[in-house]
Amino acid sequence: MLWETVRLAFTAIIRNKLRSFLTVLGVVIGVAAVIAMVTIGRGSSQSVTASVEALGANVLVVRPGQRMMGPPTGADAPRFDLKDAEALGELSSVAAVAPSVTSSQTVVAGNANAATQIVGTTAAYLTVQNWPLAMGRAFSDGEVQAGSAVCVLGQTVRATLFGSGDPIGQTLRIKGVSCEVIGVLAAKGAGSFGQDQDDVLLMPARTVQRRLEGDSDVNSISVALRQQATSEEGVRQVSEFLRERRRIGLGQRDNFSVTDMKEFANVLSGVNAVLTSLLSAVAAVSLLVGGIGIMNIMLVSVTERTREIGIRLAVGATSGQVLQQFLVEAVVLSVLGGALGIAAGLGLAWGGSVFMSIPFAPSAPVVALAFVFSAVVGVVFGYFPARSAARLDPIEALRHQ
Amino acid sequence: MAAPAAPLIAFRDVRRVYGTGEAEVRALDGVSLSIARGEFVAIMGPSGSGKSTAMNIIGCLDRPSSGDYLFAGTPVQGLSNDQRALLRRHALGFVFQGFNLLARTSALENVELPLIYKGLPRDERKARARAALAKVGLQGREDHDPSQLSGGQQQRVAIARALAGDPTVILADEPTGNLDSHRSHEIMQLLQRLNREEGITIVMVTHEEDIAAYAGRLLVFVDGHLARDVPQEPRG
């Protein structure tokens, strides 16, 4: 009998394809939104986790000035220089150190030019950033010491300036300085904020300081910790060392900051999770609204089908059977809507993950939950109309025009 | 179910009152009657005479306000809604003036409807629905929608639907009210044949003398009372 009712419900739904679709549109959109939000949220969490893992050993970033608290003090805080970076490399918990001297410049090669971020550093930069070369070589110690005019390109810069051609040995011009390309970095993709990490050009730190910036400042120092050192130890040792080196007295505030990149990534992950659950909650509300839509149409349908209900009662249906029929119809509708919504949501999430270049990470429990939830929506919002159908007086129902 | 002597349908001082106080309407005001198995009874009377109320009570769609209605010896007023639904399902068949077929549903599926509620397996349902359609002369029209059939054919589908459930009684409420006189007589001959050949008891409400003439007994209601109860020689 139940199977018969389900078959009957399918027949009724197929007979009114357009109306059935419009009825469940709310549930389709609700389920699709929840699935898309959760899937994209998981994908971007995975992408953050992946970029943390790509950092390799734990990396601290040291900058002059305090950034997080109070009024910005960075402007008058003493700068770091290359000697500070060298000194940090002597600490017991530190594996490698890479200074960054940054400069935004337009790079010209032949007819092509590219505005990019120049990072002046040492060969250790590639170790600290866990960033392999795609071709060519990194700077030699001699080139770093001498401040030679050589550079290593990020993939985006390479593509802009040289297309698919071989850039090794070519010459670039940066602010009047001729510079030979000696290597190309492997592609790294988008960073945690979606920025293009491959839009970069590496040069020896001294070269950038002398020829582009005209000073001896270092913007930041990346410190890779040894495997056995915890980040707390690392942060403490680096801070204590720098306070002493920069002669900061007891009770005085640090005039530099040490950022633990893993910590930072965890915070980012946390923000991500909060945003995902917030958006999912909004999506869940739209699912509720979808359920009310089903109730609305089912109520109209009960009025429209009053005579049919009368006929069924006259030929011997019990009111329980009429209730069951309308309830099953609502559940079948909303389950179909749920299935459609899952398909649409996964499709949307897939498109989104391709667009944002994050992993496509569907979650089976969430899909199952959305499916069950849409069935529950059918039962809850189908019950009221079904009950009013079952309570019809057969005589009145048969007389209804 | 009951002793063979018991009438199939028995009213004992049945009253049906709608509303209260000033607005009180006594649709049936103390009606007693009995109909035996195998009879063909026509009920006539002006509108408001209580004939439709009597029909609804016989059909277990309505309950008397007081008095007893016994169907095959069983007092119906004591039955629950579901029990009365079961009685309709197993013993009664309805034919209405407006046919009351399900729209956009084939003749065969319409006839199958009571059999679904009887819980018959699909194959048996189809077979019995086909047989019922054949009995009313509609073989070959099984897949037609009501909208593709003439009024007379639609009423035949409705009779087949009533017939499919293998009823003891067919209740026909103005079965020819929407048909021209030619189709009306065809339908009446069909009902008469079912009464004579299948032994099905038929109770029919009509306001046309020549339609009532097909019955073997005439009941006339006036103002909620049974005014006349006369046997007659059926025509045809």
XYZ file of C-alpha atoms in Angstrom:
637
model
C 0.000 0.000 0.000
C 2.812 2.406 0.874
C 4.662 1.534 -2.314
C 1.414 2.091 -4.216
C 1.110 5.516 -2.575
C 4.677 6.430 -3.515
C 3.999 5.409 -7.120
C 0.818 7.476 -7.053
C 2.752 10.465 -5.714
C 5.274 10.167 -8.535
C 2.446 10.054 -11.072
C 0.887 13.185 -9.575
C 4.250 14.990 -9.564
C 5.068 14.083 -13.161
C 1.590 15.127 -14.266
C 2.362 18.664 -13.004
C 6.061 18.955 -13.834
C 6.322 22.736 -13.843
C 4.286 23.246 -10.725
C 6.128 20.500 -8.905
C 9.421 22.113 -9.835
C 8.292 25.551 -8.661
C 6.984 23.991 -5.456
C 10.346 22.517 -4.563
C 12.424 25.395 -5.911
C 12.817 26.752 -2.389
C 14.126 23.444 -1.106
C 16.379 23.097 -4.167
C 17.913 26.510 -3.532
C 18.204 25.932 0.211
C 19.898 22.563 -0.123
C 22.111 23.809 -2.965
C 23.194 26.804 -0.884
C 24.036 24.693 2.166
C 25.953 22.129 0.111
C 27.835 24.783 -1.867
C 28.740 26.780 1.266
C 29.972 23.794 3.221
C 31.885 22.323 0.279
C 33.582 25.602 -0.615
C 34.287 26.281 3.070
C 35.954 22.900 3.445
C 37.909 23.467 0.251
C 39.296 26.793 1.381
C 40.162 25.344 4.818
C 42.047 22.575 3.059
C 43.807 25.143 0.912
C 44.893 27.079 4.027
C 46.111 23.866 5.630
C 47.951 22.987 2.452
C 49.685 26.361 2.320
C 50.711 25.930 5.979
C 52.167 22.545 5.126
C 53.918 24.101 2.135
C 55.782 26.331 4.576
C 57.693 23.220 5.562
C 59.438 23.711 8.892
C 57.872 26.339 11.122
C 58.622 29.840 9.876
C 58.652 33.057 11.888
C 58.532 36.471 10.238
C 60.351 39.319 12.002
C 59.446 42.932 11.185
C 60.430 46.251 12.701
C 57.715 48.009 14.743
C 54.625 46.693 16.491
C 51.792 46.073 14.077
C 49.025 44.531 16.100
C 48.489 46.776 19.117
C 48.075 50.485 19.717
C 48.926 53.241 17.260
C 51.310 52.148 14.493
C 54.862 52.562 15.756
C 56.543 50.988 12.725
C 57.462 54.329 11.191
C 59.887 55.435 13.886
C 61.043 51.991 15.001
C 64.659 51.255 14.056
C 64.931 49.237 10.839
C 66.579 45.867 10.480
C 69.603 45.416 8.248
C 71.415 42.473 6.713
C 73.649 42.088 9.781
C 70.579 41.482 11.966
C 69.556 38.653 9.628
C 73.028 37.120 9.780
C 73.055 37.361 13.583
C 69.641 35.636 13.851
C 71.089 32.730 11.851
C 73.478 31.979 14.729
C 70.665 31.140 17.208
C 70.368 27.493 18.315
C 66.713 27.026 17.349
C 67.119 28.627 13.918
C 67.748 26.513 10.811
C 67.852 29.209 8.119
C 67.310 32.939 7.745
C 66.279 34.952 4.690
C 66.007 38.752 4.673
C 63.418 40.406 2.424
C 64.037 43.821 0.928
C 60.917 44.657 -1.006
C 60.460 47.163 -3.782
C 57.589 47.621 -6.215
C 58.986 48.209 -9.693
C 58.172 47.940 -13.364
C 60.302 45.347 -15.079
C 61.001 45.666 -18.805
C 62.196 42.977 -21.200
C 62.220 43.955 -24.854
C 58.716 45.248 -25.628
C 57.092 43.585 -22.630
C 56.853 45.065 -19.161
C 55.399 43.906 -15.850
C 54.709 45.737 -12.599
C 55.751 43.372 -9.865
C 57.085 42.975 -6.368
C 60.880 42.728 -6.201
C 62.172 40.753 -3.219
C 65.817 41.246 -2.373
C 67.054 38.240 -0.423
C 69.617 35.429 -0.268
C 69.656 31.889 -1.661
C 68.279 30.734 1.728
C 64.946 32.313 0.778
C 64.082 29.246 -1.310
C 64.813 26.919 1.632
C 62.840 29.001 4.108
C 59.841 29.353 1.778
C 60.133 25.686 0.760
C 60.053 26.901 -2.829
C 61.828 24.824 -5.510
C 63.235 26.164 -8.797
C 61.587 25.226 -12.071
C 64.744 25.964 -14.107
C 68.134 27.639 -13.862
C 69.855 28.259 -10.537
C 69.598 30.382 -7.402
C 72.045 33.159 -6.409
C 75.532 32.057 -5.411
C 77.029 33.375 -2.130
C 79.421 35.449 -4.214
C 76.576 37.157 -6.103
C 74.774 37.857 -2.809
C 77.908 39.318 -1.244
C 78.753 41.387 -4.303
C 75.221 42.574 -4.958
C 75.321 41.361 -8.559
C 72.613 42.262 -11.073
C 71.026 38.814 -11.381
C 67.420 37.710 -10.815
C 65.113 34.727 -10.387
C 61.585 35.057 -11.823
C 58.245 33.957 -10.472
C 56.040 32.105 -12.989
C 53.651 35.017 -13.521
C 56.467 37.460 -14.281
C 58.114 34.921 -16.579
C 54.857 34.400 -18.474
C 54.236 38.155 -18.799
C 57.712 39.019 -20.019
C 58.760 35.975 -22.005
C 55.586 33.983 -22.729
C 56.570 30.425 -23.346
C 60.157 31.304 -24.371
C 63.271 30.384 -22.364
C 64.177 33.362 -20.133
C 67.498 32.007 -18.775
C 70.364 34.291 -19.805
C 68.019 37.062 -20.983
C 68.429 40.596 -19.728
C 65.799 42.699 -17.957
C 65.789 46.365 -17.144
C 64.559 47.532 -13.750
C 64.705 51.271 -13.033
C 67.692 51.626 -15.340
C 69.490 48.601 -13.936
C 70.273 45.749 -16.359
C 69.766 42.399 -14.783
C 70.423 38.854 -16.024
C 67.825 36.111 -15.508
C 69.489 33.079 -13.902
C 66.507 31.029 -12.691
C 62.747 30.570 -12.615
C 60.730 29.558 -9.531
C 58.224 26.704 -9.588
C 54.562 27.756 -9.655
C 53.111 28.246 -6.167
C 49.538 29.331 -6.905
C 47.292 31.550 -4.823
C 48.137 32.395 -1.234
C 45.876 32.341 1.811
C 44.276 35.636 0.803
C 43.982 34.637 -2.831
C 46.959 36.803 -3.846
C 49.171 35.585 -6.691
C 52.370 34.367 -5.022
C 54.020 33.815 -8.412
C 53.920 37.543 -9.219
C 57.397 38.077 -7.775
C 60.999 38.649 -8.816
C 63.941 37.695 -6.565
C 67.268 39.555 -6.549
C 70.217 39.579 -4.119
C 69.335 41.774 -1.125
C 72.281 44.137 -1.591
C 71.387 44.748 -5.219
C 67.888 45.930 -4.283
C 69.185 48.048 -1.397
C 71.883 49.821 -3.389
C 70.465 50.129 -6.870
C 66.669 50.337 -6.316
C 65.972 51.585 -2.791
C 69.139 53.480 -2.010
C 69.293 52.491 1.668
C 70.386 49.506 3.771
C 66.962 48.654 5.303
C 65.499 45.139 5.416
C 61.689 45.056 5.434
C 61.343 41.667 7.092
C 63.357 38.623 8.025
C 61.975 35.090 7.546
C 63.330 32.663 10.125
C 62.948 28.906 9.604
C 63.139 26.992 12.887
C 64.858 23.665 13.353
C 62.600 20.585 13.305
C 63.011 19.880 17.016
C 62.354 23.481 18.107
C 58.743 24.371 18.972
C 57.440 27.696 17.711
C 57.016 28.978 21.302
C 60.727 28.343 21.963
C 61.656 29.899 18.661
C 59.560 33.026 19.215
C 60.984 33.434 22.744
C 64.597 32.976 21.691
C 64.289 35.323 18.721
C 62.478 37.973 20.816
C 64.981 37.845 23.655
C 67.881 38.038 21.243
C 66.427 41.012 19.397
C 65.541 42.908 22.604
C 69.143 42.576 23.705
C 70.534 43.467 20.286
C 68.240 46.493 19.963
C 68.920 47.509 23.593
C 65.335 47.502 24.820
C 65.214 47.989 28.566
C 63.053 46.044 31.034
C 59.434 47.224 30.937
C 59.840 48.822 27.509
C 57.758 47.549 24.641
C 59.262 45.568 21.756
C 59.971 47.762 18.734
C 59.670 44.756 16.418
C 57.191 41.959 15.870
C 57.608 38.214 15.507
C 54.783 36.483 13.627
C 54.407 32.740 13.800
C 53.109 31.812 10.328
C 51.556 28.548 11.520
C 49.701 30.407 14.247
C 48.603 32.909 11.662
C 47.347 30.148 9.386
C 45.429 28.629 12.290
C 43.721 31.944 12.948
C 42.885 32.151 9.257
C 41.445 28.625 9.381
C 39.373 29.604 12.388
C 37.967 32.678 10.659
C 37.247 30.482 7.671
C 35.321 27.984 9.798
C 33.258 30.726 11.468
C 32.406 32.265 8.093
C 31.457 28.870 6.688
C 29.109 28.055 9.549
C 27.604 31.536 9.412
C 26.869 31.270 5.694
C 25.585 27.735 6.155
C 23.203 28.975 8.837
C 21.863 31.617 6.450
C 21.495 28.907 3.811
C 19.662 26.701 6.310
C 17.147 29.494 6.876
C 16.453 29.529 3.151
C 15.809 25.784 3.436
C 13.191 26.553 6.078
C 11.601 29.123 3.784
C 11.619 26.464 1.071
C 9.686 24.173 3.391
C 7.057 26.851 3.950
C 6.796 27.139 0.152
C 6.007 23.438 -0.044
C 3.374 23.796 2.661
C 1.803 26.703 0.798
C 1.514 24.855 -2.506
C 0.338 21.660 -0.831
C -2.442 23.603 0.909
C -3.526 25.054 -2.433
C -3.335 21.591 -3.879
C -5.649 20.225 -1.167
C -8.251 22.859 -2.061
C -7.831 22.167 -5.757
C -8.161 18.460 -5.274
C -11.084 18.544 -2.849
C -13.301 16.580 -5.247
C -10.585 14.011 -5.803
C -10.353 13.569 -2.044
C -14.151 13.201 -1.887
C -14.055 10.532 -4.590
C -11.307 8.643 -2.789
C -13.237 8.782 0.481
C -16.415 7.591 -1.270
C -14.736 4.564 -2.838
C -13.507 3.501 0.558
C -10.276 5.337 1.420
C -9.932 5.950 5.151
C -8.903 9.427 6.262
C -5.602 7.850 7.338
C -4.985 6.771 3.762
C -5.750 10.266 2.442
C -3.368 11.715 5.041
C -0.726 9.222 3.990
C -1.180 10.068 0.309
C -0.659 13.796 0.784
C 2.165 13.310 3.244
C 3.970 10.900 0.918
C 3.480 13.336 -1.946
C 5.069 16.159 0.079
C 7.951 13.940 1.155
C 8.579 12.623 -2.365
C 8.512 16.213 -3.642
C 10.929 17.530 -1.066
C 13.245 14.525 -1.392
C 13.335 15.081 -5.158
C 14.018 18.749 -4.432
C 16.764 17.730 -2.027
C 18.380 15.496 -4.645
C 18.218 18.282 -7.218
C 19.628 20.718 -4.664
C 22.516 18.393 -3.842
C 23.365 18.077 -7.532
C 23.136 21.847 -8.026
C 25.092 22.574 -4.845
C 27.903 20.189 -5.767
C 28.001 21.654 -9.273
C 28.163 25.178 -7.864
C 30.865 24.206 -5.384
C 32.865 22.532 -8.142
C 32.647 25.645 -10.302
C 33.577 27.814 -7.317
C 36.565 25.666 -6.432
C 37.871 25.831 -9.999
C 37.331 29.609 -10.058
C 39.043 30.214 -6.709
C 41.646 27.492 -7.319
C 40.927 25.693 -4.064
C 40.360 21.928 -3.697
C 36.848 20.551 -4.419
C 36.022 18.950 -1.074
C 32.492 17.510 -0.892
C 31.532 16.053 2.467
C 29.479 12.850 2.444
C 27.935 13.420 5.905
C 26.808 16.919 4.907
C 25.252 15.618 1.685
C 23.487 12.866 3.641
C 22.339 15.384 6.243
C 20.952 17.740 3.590
C 19.069 14.822 2.069
C 17.601 13.711 5.391
C 16.785 17.305 6.258
C 14.858 17.818 3.023
C 12.832 14.678 3.781
C 12.130 16.042 7.265
C 11.039 19.351 5.696
C 8.569 17.333 3.601
C 7.133 15.543 6.633
C 6.909 18.647 8.800
C 5.479 21.010 6.210
C 3.455 18.324 4.429
C 1.688 17.247 7.594
C -0.542 20.276 8.031
C -1.974 20.248 4.486
C -2.303 16.451 4.594
C -4.255 16.669 7.820
C -6.643 19.230 6.391
C -7.160 16.902 3.398
C -7.874 13.945 5.670
C -10.387 15.925 7.716
C -12.573 16.849 4.756
C -16.195 15.802 5.011
C -16.817 13.436 2.043
C -20.234 14.926 1.258
C -18.878 18.479 1.184
C -15.825 17.333 -0.770
C -17.942 15.635 -3.442
C -20.162 18.696 -3.790
C -17.114 20.988 -4.219
C -16.818 22.450 -7.695
C -23.173 -11.467 8.585
C -26.865 -11.467 9.494
C -29.852 -13.780 9.437
C -31.124 -14.257 5.885
C -34.469 -12.757 6.857
C -32.879 -9.390 7.823
C -33.322 -6.677 5.212
C -30.139 -5.343 3.608
C -30.972 -1.744 4.429
C -33.215 -0.820 7.354
C -34.112 2.649 8.722
C -35.887 2.786 12.051
C -37.305 6.209 12.821
C -34.253 7.931 11.306
C -33.956 11.678 11.874
C -31.318 13.981 10.500
C -31.301 17.509 11.843
C -28.967 20.294 10.684
C -28.388 23.390 12.796
C -30.051 24.266 16.090
C -32.811 26.525 17.431
C -34.385 28.876 14.872
C -32.105 27.660 12.095
C -32.931 23.998 12.706
C -33.641 22.043 9.529
C -35.164 18.605 9.790
C -33.918 16.985 6.597
C -35.245 13.611 7.688
C -38.006 13.562 10.264
C -38.634 10.029 11.429
C -38.212 7.777 8.412
C -38.567 3.997 8.615
C -38.029 1.805 5.617
C -36.398 -1.415 4.596
C -34.856 -2.560 1.350
C -34.198 -6.220 0.656
C -31.194 -7.686 -1.097
C -31.614 -7.640 -4.881
C -34.180 -4.821 -5.054
C -34.045 -1.914 -7.513
C -35.447 1.103 -5.686
C -35.998 4.601 -7.057
C -36.248 7.525 -4.652
C -38.142 10.617 -5.832
C -39.231 13.838 -4.237
C -38.969 17.586 -4.628
C -35.709 19.244 -3.696
C -35.339 19.637 0.057
C -37.509 16.584 0.636
C -34.670 14.670 2.260
C -33.956 12.207 -0.522
C -30.306 13.160 -0.843
C -29.867 13.052 2.933
C -31.362 9.579 2.965
C -28.973 8.593 0.180
C -25.939 9.952 2.073
C -26.971 8.043 5.181
C -27.451 4.830 3.212
C -24.019 5.439 1.649
C -22.410 5.772 5.101
C -21.231 9.262 4.178
C -23.506 10.814 6.816
C -24.916 9.642 10.127
C -28.491 9.918 11.464
C -29.004 12.391 14.330
C -31.251 9.798 15.958
C -32.822 6.481 15.085
C -31.140 3.373 13.759
C -29.659 2.517 10.411
C -28.864 -1.157 10.027
C -26.862 -2.371 7.064
C -27.192 -6.146 6.709
C -28.216 -6.221 10.358
C -25.235 -4.131 11.577
C -26.031 -0.796 13.232
C -24.007 1.717 11.213
C -24.358 4.719 13.533
C -22.137 2.957 16.062
C -19.269 2.551 13.583
C -16.204 4.787 13.536
C -15.260 6.841 10.463
C -12.712 4.226 9.445
C -15.164 1.369 9.901
C -17.663 3.176 7.689
C -14.904 3.698 5.124
C -14.329 -0.067 5.166
C -18.054 -0.661 4.696
C -18.047 1.686 1.671
C -14.950 -0.047 0.335
C -16.341 -3.580 0.559
C -20.109 -3.319 0.159
C -21.022 -0.055 -1.571
C -20.527 1.442 -5.005
C -21.328 5.055 -5.897
C -22.518 6.563 -9.169
C -22.907 10.356 -9.203
C -24.720 12.824 -11.402
C -21.430 14.571 -12.239
C -19.596 11.259 -12.867
C -16.803 12.295 -10.458
C -13.968 10.666 -12.343
C -10.365 11.682 -11.659
C -9.232 14.083 -14.387
C -6.130 13.292 -16.458
C -6.412 9.702 -15.294
C -7.220 6.879 -17.701
C -10.507 4.992 -17.548
C -8.659 1.900 -16.390
C -6.909 3.761 -13.538
C -10.217 5.329 -12.489
C -11.830 1.900 -12.271
C -8.792 0.563 -10.385
C -9.158 3.194 -7.649
C -11.388 1.258 -5.213
C -9.291 -1.857 -5.819
C -6.147 -0.010 -4.699
C -7.832 0.652 -1.364
C -8.911 -2.984 -1.215
C -5.208 -3.802 -1.340
C -5.366 -6.047 -4.408
C -2.104 -6.815 -6.219
C -1.491 -4.821 -9.397
C -2.126 -7.603 -11.892
C -5.397 -8.649 -10.327
C -6.459 -5.004 -10.134
C -5.825 -4.480 -13.827
C -7.669 -7.686 -14.731
C -10.715 -6.837 -12.638
C -10.811 -3.248 -13.881
C -10.673 -4.480 -17.486
C -13.474 -6.974 -16.795
C -15.604 -4.229 -15.211
C -15.042 -1.929 -18.199
C -15.995 -4.791 -20.538
C -19.230 -5.318 -18.584
C -20.289 -1.722 -19.224
C -19.333 -2.003 -22.906
C -16.124 0.044 -22.851
C -13.550 -2.539 -23.896
C -10.887 -0.812 -25.996
C -11.332 2.529 -24.161
C -9.192 1.604 -21.166
C -6.503 4.186 -21.903
C -8.838 7.083 -22.668
C -8.935 10.068 -20.321
C -12.358 11.216 -19.108
C -11.944 14.288 -21.346
C -11.739 11.996 -24.383
C -15.010 10.258 -23.528
C -18.653 11.331 -24.023
C -20.901 11.920 -21.001
C -22.536 8.538 -21.426
C -19.163 6.848 -21.655
C -17.924 8.719 -18.579
C -20.962 7.519 -16.629
C -20.205 3.973 -17.816
C -16.665 4.329 -16.452
C -18.169 5.513 -13.154
C -20.495 2.482 -13.116
C -17.539 0.215 -13.887
C -15.705 1.801 -10.964
C -18.654 1.096 -8.680
C -18.851 -2.433 -10.082
C -15.138 -3.243 -9.779
C -15.278 -3.339 -5.992
C -17.834 -6.163 -6.221
C -20.458 -4.268 -4.196
C -23.657 -5.503 -2.586
C -25.345 -2.170 -3.293
C -24.863 0.471 -5.957
C -26.042 3.920 -4.895
C -26.851 6.112 -7.879
C -27.494 9.812 -7.243
C -29.207 11.292 -10.313
C -27.120 9.051 -12.599
C -28.775 10.432 -15.760
C -28.989 14.066 -14.642
C -26.229 15.199 -17.004
C -27.159 12.992 -19.986
C -29.478 13.341 -22.960
C -32.513 11.066 -23.039
C -30.993 8.514 -25.406
C -27.863 8.047 -23.232
C -30.068 8.123 -20.131
C -32.040 5.111 -21.270
C -28.854 3.250 -22.188
C -27.472 3.863 -18.691
C -30.744 2.779 -17.104
C -30.797 -0.406 -19.143
C -27.238 -1.083 -17.974
C -28.193 -0.579 -14.326
C -31.257 -2.770 -14.772
C -29.110 -5.510 -16.313
C -26.631 -5.365 -13.420
C -29.557 -5.615 -10.998
C -31.072 -8.603 -12.757
C -27.978 -10.496 -13.881
C -25.530 -9.766 -11.080
C -28.096 -9.514 -8.309
C -26.757 -6.134 -7.219
C -29.147 -4.084 -5.105
C -29.610 -0.626 -6.615
C -30.865 2.473 -4.856
C -31.274 5.453 -7.174
C -32.310 9.048 -6.618
C -33.959 10.744 -9.594
C -36.518 13.403 -10.357
C -37.540 12.020 -13.759
C -40.612 9.771 -13.873
C -39.466 7.821 -16.902
C -36.082 7.092 -15.277
C -37.731 6.017 -12.021
C -39.907 3.702 -14.101
C -36.948 1.298 -14.512
C -37.053 0.472 -10.790
C -39.204 -2.202 -9.201
C -40.176 -0.003 -6.271
C -40.738 3.704 -5.828
C -40.136 5.704 -2.651
C -41.369 9.292 -2.583
C -40.085 11.729 0.039
C -41.894 14.905 1.027
C -40.690 17.277 3.764
C -38.442 14.722 5.399
C -41.119 12.055 5.509
C -41.552 8.951 3.424
C -44.820 9.868 1.688
C -45.262 6.904 -0.635
C -43.701 3.455 -0.871
C -45.137 1.518 -3.809
C -43.994 -1.500 -5.806
C -44.233 -1.069 -9.580
C -43.793 -3.057 -12.756
C -40.390 -1.996 -14.115
C -40.321 -0.831 -17.720
C -38.057 -2.368 -20.294
